[in-house]
PDB file of C-alpha atoms in Angstrom:
ATOM      1  CA  MET A  19     274.046 -41.906 -56.414  1.00 47.00           C
ATOM      2  CA  TYR A  20     275.460 -38.682 -57.883  1.00 45.00           C
ATOM      3  CA  LYS A  21     277.611 -40.708 -60.281  1.00 44.00           C
ATOM      4  CA  PHE A  22     274.491 -42.389 -61.659  1.00 40.00           C
ATOM      5  CA  TYR A  23     272.735 -39.062 -62.314  1.00 39.00           C
ATOM      6  CA  GLY A  24     275.919 -37.650 -63.833  1.00 40.00           C
ATOM      7  CA  PHE A  25     276.155 -40.640 -66.156  1.00 36.00           C
ATOM      8  CA  LEU A  26     272.469 -40.308 -67.033  1.00 36.00           C
ATOM      9  CA  PHE A  27     272.936 -36.592 -67.793  1.00 37.00           C
ATOM     10  CA  LEU A  28     275.946 -37.306 -70.022  1.00 36.00           C
ATOM     11  CA  PHE A  29     274.086 -40.109 -71.766  1.00 36.00           C
ATOM     12  CA  ILE A  30     271.063 -37.920 -72.516  1.00 37.00           C
ATOM     13  CA  CYS A  31     273.061 -34.873 -73.578  1.00 38.00           C
ATOM     14  CA  CYS A  32     275.766 -36.615 -75.520  1.00 39.00           C
ATOM     15  CA  SER A  33     273.930 -39.516 -77.132  1.00 36.00           C
ATOM     16  CA  PRO A  34     274.012 -39.755 -80.895  1.00 36.00           C
ATOM     17  CA  LYS A  35     271.006 -38.014 -82.384  1.00 35.00           C
ATOM     18  CA  ASN A  36     269.638 -41.173 -84.019  1.00 37.00           C
ATOM     19  CA  LEU A  37     269.690 -43.077 -80.762  1.00 36.00           C
ATOM     20  CA  VAL A  38     267.609 -40.467 -78.948  1.00 37.00           C
ATOM     21  CA  VAL A  39     265.251 -39.896 -81.876  1.00 39.00           C
ATOM     22  CA  THR A  40     264.760 -43.606 -82.448  1.00 39.00           C
ATOM     23  CA  ASN A  41     263.991 -44.222 -78.797  1.00 41.00           C
ATOM     24  CA  THR A  42     261.493 -41.366 -78.709  1.00 39.00           C
ATOM     25  CA  MET A  43     259.853 -42.462 -81.946  1.00 43.00           C
ATOM     26  CA  ASN A  44     259.573 -46.032 -80.741  1.00 42.00           C
ATOM     27  CA  LYS A  45     257.689 -45.002 -77.621  1.00 42.00           C
ATOM     28  CA  PHE A  46     255.271 -42.605 -79.346  1.00 43.00           C
ATOM     29  CA  SER A  47     254.562 -44.532 -82.523  1.00 51.00           C
ATOM     30  CA  LYS A  48     251.235 -46.234 -82.767  1.00 82.00           C
ATOM     31  CA  GLU A  49     250.491 -48.769 -85.448  1.00 91.00           C
ATOM     32  CA  PRO A  50     252.775 -49.168 -88.457  1.00 96.00           C
ATOM     33  CA  PHE A  51     251.427 -48.134 -91.833  1.00 97.00           C
ATOM     34  CA  ILE A  52     253.187 -51.173 -93.307  1.00 97.00           C
ATOM     35  CA  TYR A  53     253.661 -54.546 -91.692  1.00 98.00           C
ATOM     36  CA  MET A  54     255.146 -57.369 -93.735  1.00 98.00           C
ATOM     37  CA  LYS A  55     255.804 -60.895 -92.521  1.00 98.00           C
ATOM     38  CA  ARG A  56     257.546 -63.701 -94.371  1.00 97.00           C
ATOM     39  CA  THR A  57     256.457 -67.041 -92.941  1.00 96.00           C
ATOM     40  CA  ALA A  58     258.127 -70.417 -92.582  1.00 94.00           C
ATOM     41  CA  CYS A  59     258.272 -73.300 -95.004  1.00 92.00           C
ATOM     42  CA  TYR A  60     259.522 -76.854 -94.544  1.00 90.00           C
ATOM     43  CA  GLY A  61     262.967 -75.756 -95.705  1.00 91.00           C
ATOM     44  CA  THR A  62     265.234 -72.791 -95.060  1.00 95.00           C
ATOM     45  CA  CYS A  63     262.944 -69.944 -96.105  1.00 95.00           C
ATOM     46  CA  PRO A  64     263.820 -66.587 -94.533  1.00 96.00           C
ATOM     47  CA  GLN A  65     261.401 -65.713 -91.735  1.00 97.00           C
ATOM     48  CA  TYR A  66     261.122 -62.132 -90.537  1.00 97.00           C
ATOM     49  CA  GLU A  67     258.799 -59.207 -89.913  1.00 97.00           C
ATOM     50  CA  ILE A  68     259.169 -55.598 -91.005  1.00 97.00           C
ATOM     51  CA  SER A  69     257.141 -52.698 -89.605  1.00 97.00           C
ATOM     52  CA  ILE A  70     257.341 -49.172 -91.032  1.00 97.00           C
ATOM     53  CA  TYR A  71     255.794 -46.218 -89.209  1.00 96.00           C
ATOM     54  CA  ASN A  72     254.702 -42.820 -90.522  1.00 94.00           C
ATOM     55  CA  ASN A  73     257.384 -41.098 -88.450  1.00 94.00           C
ATOM     56  CA  GLY A  74     260.149 -42.990 -90.292  1.00 94.00           C
ATOM     57  CA  LEU A  75     260.813 -45.703 -87.749  1.00 95.00           C
ATOM     58  CA  ILE A  76     261.470 -49.103 -89.328  1.00 95.00           C
ATOM     59  CA  GLN A  77     261.647 -52.216 -87.186  1.00 96.00           C
ATOM     60  CA  TYR A  78     262.931 -55.556 -88.364  1.00 96.00           C
ATOM     61  CA  ASP A  79     262.549 -58.774 -86.409  1.00 97.00           C
ATOM     62  CA  GLY A  80     264.538 -61.689 -87.823  1.00 96.00           C
ATOM     63  CA  LYS A  81     263.161 -65.081 -86.844  1.00 97.00           C
ATOM     64  CA  ALA A  82     265.071 -67.756 -88.811  1.00 97.00           C
ATOM     65  CA  PHE A  83     267.327 -68.239 -91.850  1.00 96.00           C
ATOM     66  CA  VAL A  84     268.271 -64.543 -92.022  1.00 94.00           C
ATOM     67  CA  ASP A  85     271.504 -62.595 -91.477  1.00 91.00           C
ATOM     68  CA  ARG A  86     270.096 -60.669 -88.516  1.00 91.00           C
ATOM     69  CA  LEU A  87     268.180 -62.449 -85.787  1.00 95.00           C
ATOM     70  CA  ASN A  88     265.993 -60.583 -83.292  1.00 96.00           C
ATOM     71  CA  CYS A  89     264.790 -56.982 -83.309  1.00 96.00           C
ATOM     72  CA  PHE A  90     266.587 -54.087 -84.983  1.00 96.00           C
ATOM     73  CA  GLN A  91     265.401 -50.597 -85.816  1.00 95.00           C
ATOM     74  CA  ALA A  92     266.436 -47.506 -87.719  1.00 95.00           C
ATOM     75  CA  ILE A  93     265.049 -44.247 -89.055  1.00 94.00           C
ATOM     76  CA  LEU A  94     264.098 -43.900 -92.716  1.00 95.00           C
ATOM     77  CA  ASP A  95     264.360 -40.661 -94.649  1.00 93.00           C
ATOM     78  CA  GLU A  96     261.081 -38.795 -95.055  1.00 94.00           C
ATOM     79  CA  ASN A  97     261.439 -38.944 -98.864  1.00 95.00           C
ATOM     80  CA  LEU A  98     261.557 -42.731 -98.681  1.00 95.00           C
ATOM     81  CA  ILE A  99     258.326 -42.799 -96.677  1.00 96.00           C
ATOM     82  CA  VAL A 100     256.728 -40.727 -99.467  1.00 96.00           C
ATOM     83  CA  ARG A 101     258.096 -43.135-102.111  1.00 95.00           C
ATOM     84  CA  ILE A 102     256.691 -46.131-100.227  1.00 96.00           C
ATOM     85  CA  LYS A 103     253.236 -44.561-100.096  1.00 95.00           C
ATOM     86  CA  GLU A 104     253.443 -43.658-103.799  1.00 96.00           C
ATOM     87  CA  LYS A 105     254.364 -47.253-104.611  1.00 96.00           C
ATOM     88  CA  LEU A 106     251.316 -48.489-102.642  1.00 96.00           C
ATOM     89  CA  GLU A 107     249.137 -46.104-104.621  1.00 94.00           C
ATOM     90  CA  ASN A 108     250.721 -47.004-107.970  1.00 95.00           C
ATOM     91  CA  VAL A 109     250.045 -50.728-107.526  1.00 96.00           C
ATOM     92  CA  ASN A 110     246.524 -50.045-106.207  1.00 95.00           C
ATOM     93  CA  PHE A 111     247.206 -52.065-103.068  1.00 96.00           C
ATOM     94  CA  PHE A 112     243.646 -51.784-101.750  1.00 96.00           C
ATOM     95  CA  ASP A 113     242.349 -53.393-104.963  1.00 96.00           C
ATOM     96  CA  PHE A 114     244.295 -56.629-104.497  1.00 98.00           C
ATOM     97  CA  GLU A 115     242.392 -59.703-103.392  1.00 97.00           C
ATOM     98  CA  GLN A 116     242.873 -60.460 -99.711  1.00 97.00           C
ATOM     99  CA  GLU A 117     244.249 -63.940-100.368  1.00 97.00           C
ATOM    100  CA  TYR A 118     246.314 -65.527-103.087  1.00 97.00           C
ATOM    101  CA  ILE A 119     246.525 -69.054-101.766  1.00 93.00           C
ATOM    102  CA  SER A 120     248.185 -72.101-103.255  1.00 89.00           C
ATOM    103  CA  PRO A 121     247.014 -75.619-102.377  1.00 88.00           C
ATOM    104  CA  VAL A 122     250.687 -76.517-101.811  1.00 87.00           C
ATOM    105  CA  THR A 123     251.412 -76.197 -98.087  1.00 82.00           C
ATOM    106  CA  ASP A 124     255.240 -76.157 -98.217  1.00 87.00           C
ATOM    107  CA  ILE A 125     255.307 -72.637 -99.602  1.00 91.00           C
ATOM    108  CA  PRO A 126     256.027 -69.611 -97.436  1.00 94.00           C
ATOM    109  CA  SER A 127     253.501 -66.808 -97.328  1.00 96.00           C
ATOM    110  CA  VAL A 128     254.015 -63.084 -97.396  1.00 98.00           C
ATOM    111  CA  ILE A 129     251.498 -61.277 -95.230  1.00 98.00           C
ATOM    112  CA  LEU A 130     251.309 -57.577 -96.009  1.00 98.00           C
ATOM    113  CA  LYS A 131     249.136 -55.251 -93.958  1.00 98.00           C
ATOM    114  CA  VAL A 132     248.786 -51.606 -94.950  1.00 97.00           C
ATOM    115  CA  ASN A 133     247.119 -49.068 -92.698  1.00 96.00           C
ATOM    116  CA  LEU A 134     246.527 -45.712 -94.375  1.00 91.00           C
ATOM    117  CA  GLY A 135     243.666 -43.228 -94.638  1.00 82.00           C
ATOM    118  CA  GLN A 136     241.472 -45.873 -96.281  1.00 80.00           C
ATOM    119  CA  GLY A 137     241.854 -48.059 -93.195  1.00 89.00           C
ATOM    120  CA  ALA A 138     243.750 -51.296 -92.703  1.00 94.00           C
ATOM    121  CA  TYR A 139     243.915 -53.910 -95.447  1.00 97.00           C
ATOM    122  CA  THR A 140     245.764 -57.226 -95.372  1.00 98.00           C
ATOM    123  CA  VAL A 141     246.848 -59.357 -98.318  1.00 98.00           C
ATOM    124  CA  VAL A 142     248.177 -62.899 -97.876  1.00 97.00           C
ATOM    125  CA  ASP A 143     250.265 -64.135-100.789  1.00 97.00           C
ATOM    126  CA  ARG A 144     251.232 -67.787-100.913  1.00 94.00           C
ATOM    127  CA  LEU A 145     252.624 -68.194-104.425  1.00 90.00           C
ATOM    128  CA  ASN A 146     249.857 -66.990-106.743  1.00 89.00           C
ATOM    129  CA  GLY A 147     249.892 -63.222-106.172  1.00 95.00           C
ATOM    130  CA  PRO A 148     250.126 -60.834-109.130  1.00 97.00           C
ATOM    131  CA  LYS A 149     253.503 -59.502-110.235  1.00 97.00           C
ATOM    132  CA  GLU A 150     252.660 -56.009-108.924  1.00 97.00           C
ATOM    133  CA  LEU A 151     252.233 -57.473-105.434  1.00 97.00           C
ATOM    134  CA  LYS A 152     255.494 -59.449-105.748  1.00 97.00           C
ATOM    135  CA  SER A 153     257.195 -56.237-106.852  1.00 96.00           C
ATOM    136  CA  LEU A 154     255.875 -54.487-103.755  1.00 97.00           C
ATOM    137  CA  HIS A 155     257.267 -57.258-101.539  1.00 97.00           C
ATOM    138  CA  SER A 156     260.670 -56.891-103.215  1.00 96.00           C
ATOM    139  CA  PHE A 157     260.543 -53.129-102.793  1.00 96.00           C
ATOM    140  CA  ILE A 158     259.918 -53.464 -99.050  1.00 96.00           C
ATOM    141  CA  ASP A 159     262.705 -56.047 -98.814  1.00 94.00           C
ATOM    142  CA  SER A 160     265.061 -53.625-100.553  1.00 94.00           C
ATOM    143  CA  ILE A 161     264.284 -50.966 -97.943  1.00 92.00           C
ATOM    144  CA  TYR A 162     265.492 -53.354 -95.255  1.00 86.00           C
ATOM    145  CA  THR A 163     268.691 -54.157 -97.121  1.00 84.00           C
ATOM    146  CA  ASP A 164     269.380 -50.492 -97.964  1.00 85.00           C
ATOM    147  CA  VAL A 165     269.362 -49.361 -94.333  1.00 81.00           C
ATOM    148  CA  ILE A 166     272.984 -49.026 -93.330  1.00 75.00           C
ATOM    149  CA  THR A 167     272.760 -48.251 -89.611  1.00 87.00           C
ATOM    150  CA  TRP A 168     270.663 -50.615 -87.548  1.00 92.00           C
ATOM    151  CA  GLU A 169     270.371 -50.389 -83.772  1.00 94.00           C
ATOM    152  CA  ASN A 170     269.422 -53.318 -81.591  1.00 93.00           C
ATOM    153  CA  CYS A 171     265.922 -52.674 -80.229  1.00 90.00           C
ATOM    154  CA  ASN A 172     266.967 -53.713 -76.717  1.00 71.00           C
ATOM    155  CA  THR A 173     269.631 -51.003 -76.531  1.00 58.00           C
ATOM    156  CA  LEU A 174     267.082 -48.285 -77.246  1.00 49.00           C
ATOM    157  CA  ASP A 175     264.486 -48.975 -74.567  1.00 47.00           C
TER     158      ASP A 175
END
C-alpha cells in the first residue's frame, strides 16, 4: 500500500509539466471554441475531428485514413489561440452560410463549429464553400500538423 502512495507521489511531483497541465486542462475545459470534423467519402478520404479550447488544449481524434488513429492531445501556445481567433474574425466566419452543399454524395464534408462571444455557429461545407472558408479549414489542419508533441488521451486521464 505504501509503495502505491509513494509511486503516486513521485508521479505527481515529477511528471513532465505538459502532462500535468494537459490532464488538468482536459478535466476543466468546457466546450471547444473550434470543432472541425472531416467526414467520410466512398474512397480513402481522411476522417478526423479536431477540438480547440480557449485554454490552449487541442484534441485530435483520428478515425480513418490518417497517420494517427484515436485520440491525441496537446497544448497550443497562447499566441496561436489569438491568431486562430483573428483568422476567424478576418474571414467573417459568422457571415458564412450555414451550408454549402453539393448534390454529389461521394464528397466528404467539413463541419466547422465555432463557439465564441457571438454564440455557436456551424458551417457545413461539402465542396462549394468559398475560398475563405477553405483557407480556414487548411489553417486549422496546419495547426494539427504543426504540433510536435502529442500525448495519447488515454494516458492523461
